[in-house]
Amino acid sequence: MNQKDKIKIFATRKLPDALCKELQDCHSGLELICTETDTPLGKDELLKRVEAEEPYGIVITLAEKCKSDVVSRLPESVKAISTIAVGTDNIDSKACKERGIGVYNTPDLLTEATADLTWALILAASRRVIEGHKMCVNNRFAGWSPTLLMGKELNGATLGIVGLGRIGKAVARRASGFGMKVIYNNRKPMEISEEAYFTDLNLNPPEYVTVDDLCRLSDVISLHCPLNKESLKLFDEARLLSCKKDAVLVNMARGTVIDENALVKTLKSGHFMGVGLDVYENEPEIHKGLMEIDRAVLLPHIGSATTATRWKMMSSAVNAIVEHFRDMD
Ligand code: GLV
């Protein structure tokens, strides 16, 4: 094989051996080097490893930061960064573009898995699933009672979606099965062509409202917006308090879309029937206050974590770099 057909990719995490083999078999000339561990690489460690390997591409995760301070120090060999995630808020895409580095993510692949887990959180928080489970395993179930662990009726309730992108739409689609009305807020209302996602399935397209109206009107609020200047701390104390007192709030977007201190404060004051969180402000740290609240259902950022979806995401992250390399040829 010609030296110029060889491509080296460095992955900041240990990818499954079987996947690495599949990828190496599929792409002749691919040298895929994975770290030995499955913990996030800090900035210095990442740079040290990349400087030592001098790869063409780096596969990262949402837990590794590639902001301008890192991008500016990457060796010349690096021409592509690919993240095993849909969100790219951890990458400075502008700095990458200026250095001629391509940035890739894995949209589409995780839409349905993430929408499913959103519903797991909506149902768990609305129907007090974790409280019920704890009652059973702690031997506190004293028999059927007409008022035991009464939750929120979803049928006929209003679901407010903040961020009606791919995942938001897939969450909205599932809402019809629960008999819910859906309203949404986005940077801008859907085009007619986008509404076909719903009308083609004989579903009513969700109605566009302001964030203020969404908070005022929704029984369940589900966050799916990307993290950017507009969405950072979008749910501050005032906005949290503007939601219905017995609303359910679910966050599958990024932790910093909600002011976590304010959330704990409002929960402690009795606001919200329940919350379902898959993301946190300072991951992997979780605010202690949240852990003390039974109405908070907490998951460790596993929105896309089905075996099939994660396999496709890891594979696609590597393939994107190989394609970038071939296109540059
Ligand atoms: C998960 O949060 C992702 O961005 O893929």
mmCIF file of N, CA, C and O in Angstrom, residues 7-12 46-60 66-67 70-83 91-92 95-104 321 324-325 328:
data_model
loop_
_atom_site.group_PDB
_atom_site.id
_atom_site.type_symbol
_atom_site.label_atom_id
_atom_site.label_comp_id
_atom_site.label_asym_id
_atom_site.label_seq_id
_atom_site.Cartn_x
_atom_site.Cartn_y
_atom_site.Cartn_z
ATOM 1 N N ILE A 7 -4.135 6.234 6.765
ATOM 2 C CA ILE A 7 -4.768 7.279 7.581
ATOM 3 C C ILE A 7 -4.771 6.851 9.051
ATOM 4 O O ILE A 7 -5.189 5.740 9.382
ATOM 5 N N LYS A 8 -4.282 7.757 9.876
ATOM 6 C CA LYS A 8 -4.249 7.452 11.309
ATOM 7 C C LYS A 8 -5.332 8.258 12.029
ATOM 8 O O LYS A 8 -5.448 9.476 11.827
ATOM 9 N N ILE A 9 -6.125 7.553 12.826
ATOM 10 C CA ILE A 9 -7.165 8.216 13.613
ATOM 11 C C ILE A 9 -6.944 7.890 15.084
ATOM 12 O O ILE A 9 -6.715 6.734 15.438
ATOM 13 N N PHE A 10 -7.013 8.930 15.897
ATOM 14 C CA PHE A 10 -6.856 8.725 17.341
ATOM 15 C C PHE A 10 -8.209 8.928 18.013
ATOM 16 O O PHE A 10 -8.872 9.947 17.794
ATOM 17 N N ALA A 11 -8.644 7.947 18.800
ATOM 18 C CA ALA A 11 -9.916 8.072 19.525
ATOM 19 C C ALA A 11 -9.639 8.287 21.003
ATOM 20 O O ALA A 11 -8.841 7.558 21.606
ATOM 21 N N THR A 12 -10.302 9.284 21.576
ATOM 22 C CA THR A 12 -10.046 9.634 22.980
ATOM 23 C C THR A 12 -10.666 8.635 23.953
ATOM 24 O O THR A 12 -10.532 8.788 25.167
ATOM 25 N N LEU A 46 -5.108 15.218 26.401
ATOM 26 C CA LEU A 46 -5.537 15.078 25.010
ATOM 27 C C LEU A 46 -4.459 15.609 24.056
ATOM 28 O O LEU A 46 -4.051 14.932 23.115
ATOM 29 N N LEU A 47 -3.943 16.802 24.384
ATOM 30 C CA LEU A 47 -2.917 17.390 23.513
ATOM 31 C C LEU A 47 -1.650 16.542 23.499
ATOM 32 O O LEU A 47 -1.032 16.336 22.453
ATOM 33 N N LYS A 48 -1.299 16.011 24.685
ATOM 34 C CA LYS A 48 -0.096 15.183 24.782
ATOM 35 C C LYS A 48 -0.221 13.949 23.874
ATOM 36 O O LYS A 48 0.681 13.618 23.106
ATOM 37 N N ARG A 49 -1.400 13.299 23.970
ATOM 38 C CA ARG A 49 -1.610 12.087 23.170
ATOM 39 C C ARG A 49 -1.627 12.411 21.666
ATOM 40 O O ARG A 49 -1.058 11.689 20.862
ATOM 41 N N VAL A 50 -2.294 13.510 21.331
ATOM 42 C CA VAL A 50 -2.399 13.862 19.902
ATOM 43 C C VAL A 50 -1.027 14.267 19.358
ATOM 44 O O VAL A 50 -0.656 13.907 18.239
ATOM 45 N N GLU A 51 -0.267 14.995 20.157
ATOM 46 C CA GLU A 51 1.085 15.389 19.716
ATOM 47 C C GLU A 51 1.946 14.150 19.491
ATOM 48 O O GLU A 51 2.723 14.069 18.549
ATOM 49 N N ALA A 52 1.778 13.151 20.366
ATOM 50 C CA ALA A 52 2.593 11.924 20.244
ATOM 51 C C ALA A 52 2.169 11.099 19.020
ATOM 52 O O ALA A 52 3.012 10.559 18.315
ATOM 53 N N GLU A 53 0.866 11.042 18.755
ATOM 54 C CA GLU A 53 0.376 10.178 17.668
ATOM 55 C C GLU A 53 0.403 10.864 16.302
ATOM 56 O O GLU A 53 0.479 10.190 15.274
ATOM 57 N N GLU A 54 0.273 12.196 16.295
ATOM 58 C CA GLU A 54 0.146 12.963 15.051
ATOM 59 C C GLU A 54 -0.862 12.338 14.094
ATOM 60 O O GLU A 54 -0.535 11.986 12.952
ATOM 61 N N PRO A 55 -2.119 12.199 14.520
ATOM 62 C CA PRO A 55 -3.119 11.572 13.662
ATOM 63 C C PRO A 55 -3.667 12.555 12.620
ATOM 64 O O PRO A 55 -3.511 13.771 12.770
ATOM 65 N N TYR A 56 -4.363 12.003 11.631
ATOM 66 C CA TYR A 56 -5.067 12.834 10.654
ATOM 67 C C TYR A 56 -6.369 13.336 11.278
ATOM 68 O O TYR A 56 -6.783 14.463 11.070
ATOM 69 N N GLY A 57 -6.988 12.433 12.043
ATOM 70 C CA GLY A 57 -8.264 12.801 12.640
ATOM 71 C C GLY A 57 -8.355 12.374 14.092
ATOM 72 O O GLY A 57 -7.665 11.448 14.529
ATOM 73 N N ILE A 58 -9.222 13.078 14.834
ATOM 74 C CA ILE A 58 -9.441 12.717 16.241
ATOM 75 C C ILE A 58 -10.920 12.430 16.434
ATOM 76 O O ILE A 58 -11.771 13.222 16.020
ATOM 77 N N VAL A 59 -11.213 11.308 17.072
ATOM 78 C CA VAL A 59 -12.586 11.005 17.469
ATOM 79 C C VAL A 59 -12.697 11.373 18.936
ATOM 80 O O VAL A 59 -11.929 10.871 19.766
ATOM 81 N N ILE A 60 -13.627 12.283 19.230
ATOM 82 C CA ILE A 60 -13.788 12.708 20.625
ATOM 83 C C ILE A 60 -15.216 12.404 21.088
ATOM 84 O O ILE A 60 -16.023 11.885 20.313
ATOM 85 N N CYS A 66 -12.811 20.828 22.898
ATOM 86 C CA CYS A 66 -11.900 21.273 21.831
ATOM 87 C C CYS A 66 -12.192 22.727 21.529
ATOM 88 O O CYS A 66 -12.677 23.080 20.450
ATOM 89 N N LYS A 67 -11.959 23.575 22.511
ATOM 90 C CA LYS A 67 -12.157 25.010 22.334
ATOM 91 C C LYS A 67 -10.898 25.584 21.686
ATOM 92 O O LYS A 67 -9.913 24.867 21.471
ATOM 93 N N VAL A 70 -7.339 24.633 22.682
ATOM 94 C CA VAL A 70 -6.877 23.296 22.297
ATOM 95 C C VAL A 70 -6.620 23.264 20.786
ATOM 96 O O VAL A 70 -5.562 22.818 20.325
ATOM 97 N N VAL A 71 -7.581 23.795 20.032
ATOM 98 C CA VAL A 71 -7.484 23.746 18.562
ATOM 99 C C VAL A 71 -6.187 24.409 18.095
ATOM 100 O O VAL A 71 -5.483 23.892 17.219
ATOM 101 N N SER A 72 -5.843 25.543 18.712
ATOM 102 C CA SER A 72 -4.654 26.281 18.265
ATOM 103 C C SER A 72 -3.364 25.490 18.539
ATOM 104 O O SER A 72 -2.332 25.771 17.941
ATOM 105 N N ARG A 73 -3.429 24.513 19.444
ATOM 106 C CA ARG A 73 -2.208 23.759 19.786
ATOM 107 C C ARG A 73 -2.157 22.373 19.147
ATOM 108 O O ARG A 73 -1.236 21.602 19.396
ATOM 109 N N LEU A 74 -3.160 22.050 18.335
ATOM 110 C CA LEU A 74 -3.146 20.722 17.700
ATOM 111 C C LEU A 74 -2.040 20.658 16.658
ATOM 112 O O LEU A 74 -1.777 21.655 15.970
ATOM 113 N N PRO A 75 -1.400 19.504 16.505
ATOM 114 C CA PRO A 75 -0.357 19.405 15.482
ATOM 115 C C PRO A 75 -0.937 19.585 14.071
ATOM 116 O O PRO A 75 -2.125 19.346 13.861
ATOM 117 N N GLU A 76 -0.091 19.999 13.138
ATOM 118 C CA GLU A 76 -0.484 20.248 11.748
ATOM 119 C C GLU A 76 -1.156 19.049 11.090
ATOM 120 O O GLU A 76 -1.955 19.188 10.179
ATOM 121 N N SER A 77 -0.779 17.847 11.585
ATOM 122 C CA SER A 77 -1.323 16.624 10.952
ATOM 123 C C SER A 77 -2.846 16.557 11.045
ATOM 124 O O SER A 77 -3.504 15.964 10.195
ATOM 125 N N VAL A 78 -3.440 17.189 12.081
ATOM 126 C CA VAL A 78 -4.885 17.019 12.355
ATOM 127 C C VAL A 78 -5.731 17.819 11.356
ATOM 128 O O VAL A 78 -5.627 19.038 11.258
ATOM 129 N N LYS A 79 -6.559 17.092 10.612
ATOM 130 C CA LYS A 79 -7.389 17.738 9.590
ATOM 131 C C LYS A 79 -8.886 17.522 9.837
ATOM 132 O O LYS A 79 -9.719 18.085 9.131
ATOM 133 N N ALA A 80 -9.228 16.682 10.809
ATOM 134 C CA ALA A 80 -10.649 16.447 11.077
ATOM 135 C C ALA A 80 -10.857 16.044 12.536
ATOM 136 O O ALA A 80 -10.049 15.320 13.118
ATOM 137 N N ILE A 81 -11.965 16.562 13.097
ATOM 138 C CA ILE A 81 -12.378 16.172 14.455
ATOM 139 C C ILE A 81 -13.807 15.664 14.333
ATOM 140 O O ILE A 81 -14.654 16.301 13.701
ATOM 141 N N SER A 82 -14.064 14.523 14.927
ATOM 142 C CA SER A 82 -15.384 13.920 14.813
ATOM 143 C C SER A 82 -15.865 13.556 16.211
ATOM 144 O O SER A 82 -15.157 12.880 16.956
ATOM 145 N N THR A 83 -17.054 14.021 16.570
ATOM 146 C CA THR A 83 -17.541 13.730 17.918
ATOM 147 C C THR A 83 -18.657 12.682 17.880
ATOM 148 O O THR A 83 -19.512 12.714 16.992
ATOM 149 N N ILE A 91 -16.968 22.000 20.922
ATOM 150 C CA ILE A 91 -15.945 22.220 19.880
ATOM 151 C C ILE A 91 -16.067 23.656 19.374
ATOM 152 O O ILE A 91 -17.179 24.129 19.118
ATOM 153 N N ASP A 92 -14.925 24.329 19.219
ATOM 154 C CA ASP A 92 -14.955 25.659 18.615
ATOM 155 C C ASP A 92 -14.860 25.474 17.100
ATOM 156 O O ASP A 92 -13.768 25.370 16.533
ATOM 157 N N ALA A 95 -12.858 28.164 15.152
ATOM 158 C CA ALA A 95 -11.398 28.008 15.255
ATOM 159 C C ALA A 95 -10.938 26.844 14.365
ATOM 160 O O ALA A 95 -9.876 26.907 13.730
ATOM 161 N N CYS A 96 -11.741 25.777 14.323
ATOM 162 C CA CYS A 96 -11.393 24.624 13.478
ATOM 163 C C CYS A 96 -11.395 25.036 12.014
ATOM 164 O O CYS A 96 -10.483 24.707 11.259
ATOM 165 N N LYS A 97 -12.435 25.779 11.612
ATOM 166 C CA LYS A 97 -12.551 26.199 10.209
ATOM 167 C C LYS A 97 -11.334 27.039 9.824
ATOM 168 O O LYS A 97 -10.740 26.853 8.763
ATOM 169 N N GLU A 98 -10.967 27.965 10.722
ATOM 170 C CA GLU A 98 -9.815 28.836 10.428
ATOM 171 C C GLU A 98 -8.537 28.029 10.230
ATOM 172 O O GLU A 98 -7.659 28.412 9.484
ATOM 173 N N ARG A 99 -8.464 26.890 10.938
ATOM 174 C CA ARG A 99 -7.253 26.051 10.794
ATOM 175 C C ARG A 99 -7.420 24.977 9.731
ATOM 176 O O ARG A 99 -6.591 24.095 9.588
ATOM 177 N N GLY A 100 -8.559 25.010 9.038
ATOM 178 C CA GLY A 100 -8.798 24.033 7.969
ATOM 179 C C GLY A 100 -9.099 22.636 8.504
ATOM 180 O O GLY A 100 -8.813 21.634 7.860
ATOM 181 N N ILE A 101 -9.664 22.582 9.706
ATOM 182 C CA ILE A 101 -10.010 21.281 10.307
ATOM 183 C C ILE A 101 -11.516 21.047 10.137
ATOM 184 O O ILE A 101 -12.324 21.888 10.539
ATOM 185 N N GLY A 102 -11.879 19.923 9.542
ATOM 186 C CA GLY A 102 -13.296 19.593 9.374
ATOM 187 C C GLY A 102 -13.890 19.105 10.696
ATOM 188 O O GLY A 102 -13.207 18.428 11.465
ATOM 189 N N VAL A 103 -15.140 19.478 10.962
ATOM 190 C CA VAL A 103 -15.810 19.053 12.207
ATOM 191 C C VAL A 103 -17.022 18.193 11.847
ATOM 192 O O VAL A 103 -17.829 18.566 10.999
ATOM 193 N N TYR A 104 -17.115 17.055 12.476
ATOM 194 C CA TYR A 104 -18.223 16.128 12.193
ATOM 195 C C TYR A 104 -18.912 15.708 13.481
ATOM 196 O O TYR A 104 -18.292 15.616 14.533
ATOM 197 N N ILE A 321 -14.272 10.746 9.247
ATOM 198 C CA ILE A 321 -12.878 11.192 9.088
ATOM 199 C C ILE A 321 -12.246 10.502 7.876
ATOM 200 O O ILE A 321 -11.525 11.124 7.086
ATOM 201 N N HIS A 324 -13.493 12.214 4.854
ATOM 202 C CA HIS A 324 -12.827 13.535 4.734
ATOM 203 C C HIS A 324 -11.442 13.339 4.084
ATOM 204 O O HIS A 324 -11.069 14.071 3.174
ATOM 205 N N PHE A 325 -10.745 12.345 4.561
ATOM 206 C CA PHE A 325 -9.401 12.035 4.045
ATOM 207 C C PHE A 325 -9.460 11.683 2.561
ATOM 208 O O PHE A 325 -8.697 12.208 1.751
ATOM 209 N N MET A 328 -10.185 14.633 0.332
ATOM 210 C CA MET A 328 -9.059 15.572 0.224
ATOM 211 C C MET A 328 -8.015 15.064 -0.774
ATOM 212 O O MET A 328 -7.160 15.807 -1.202
#
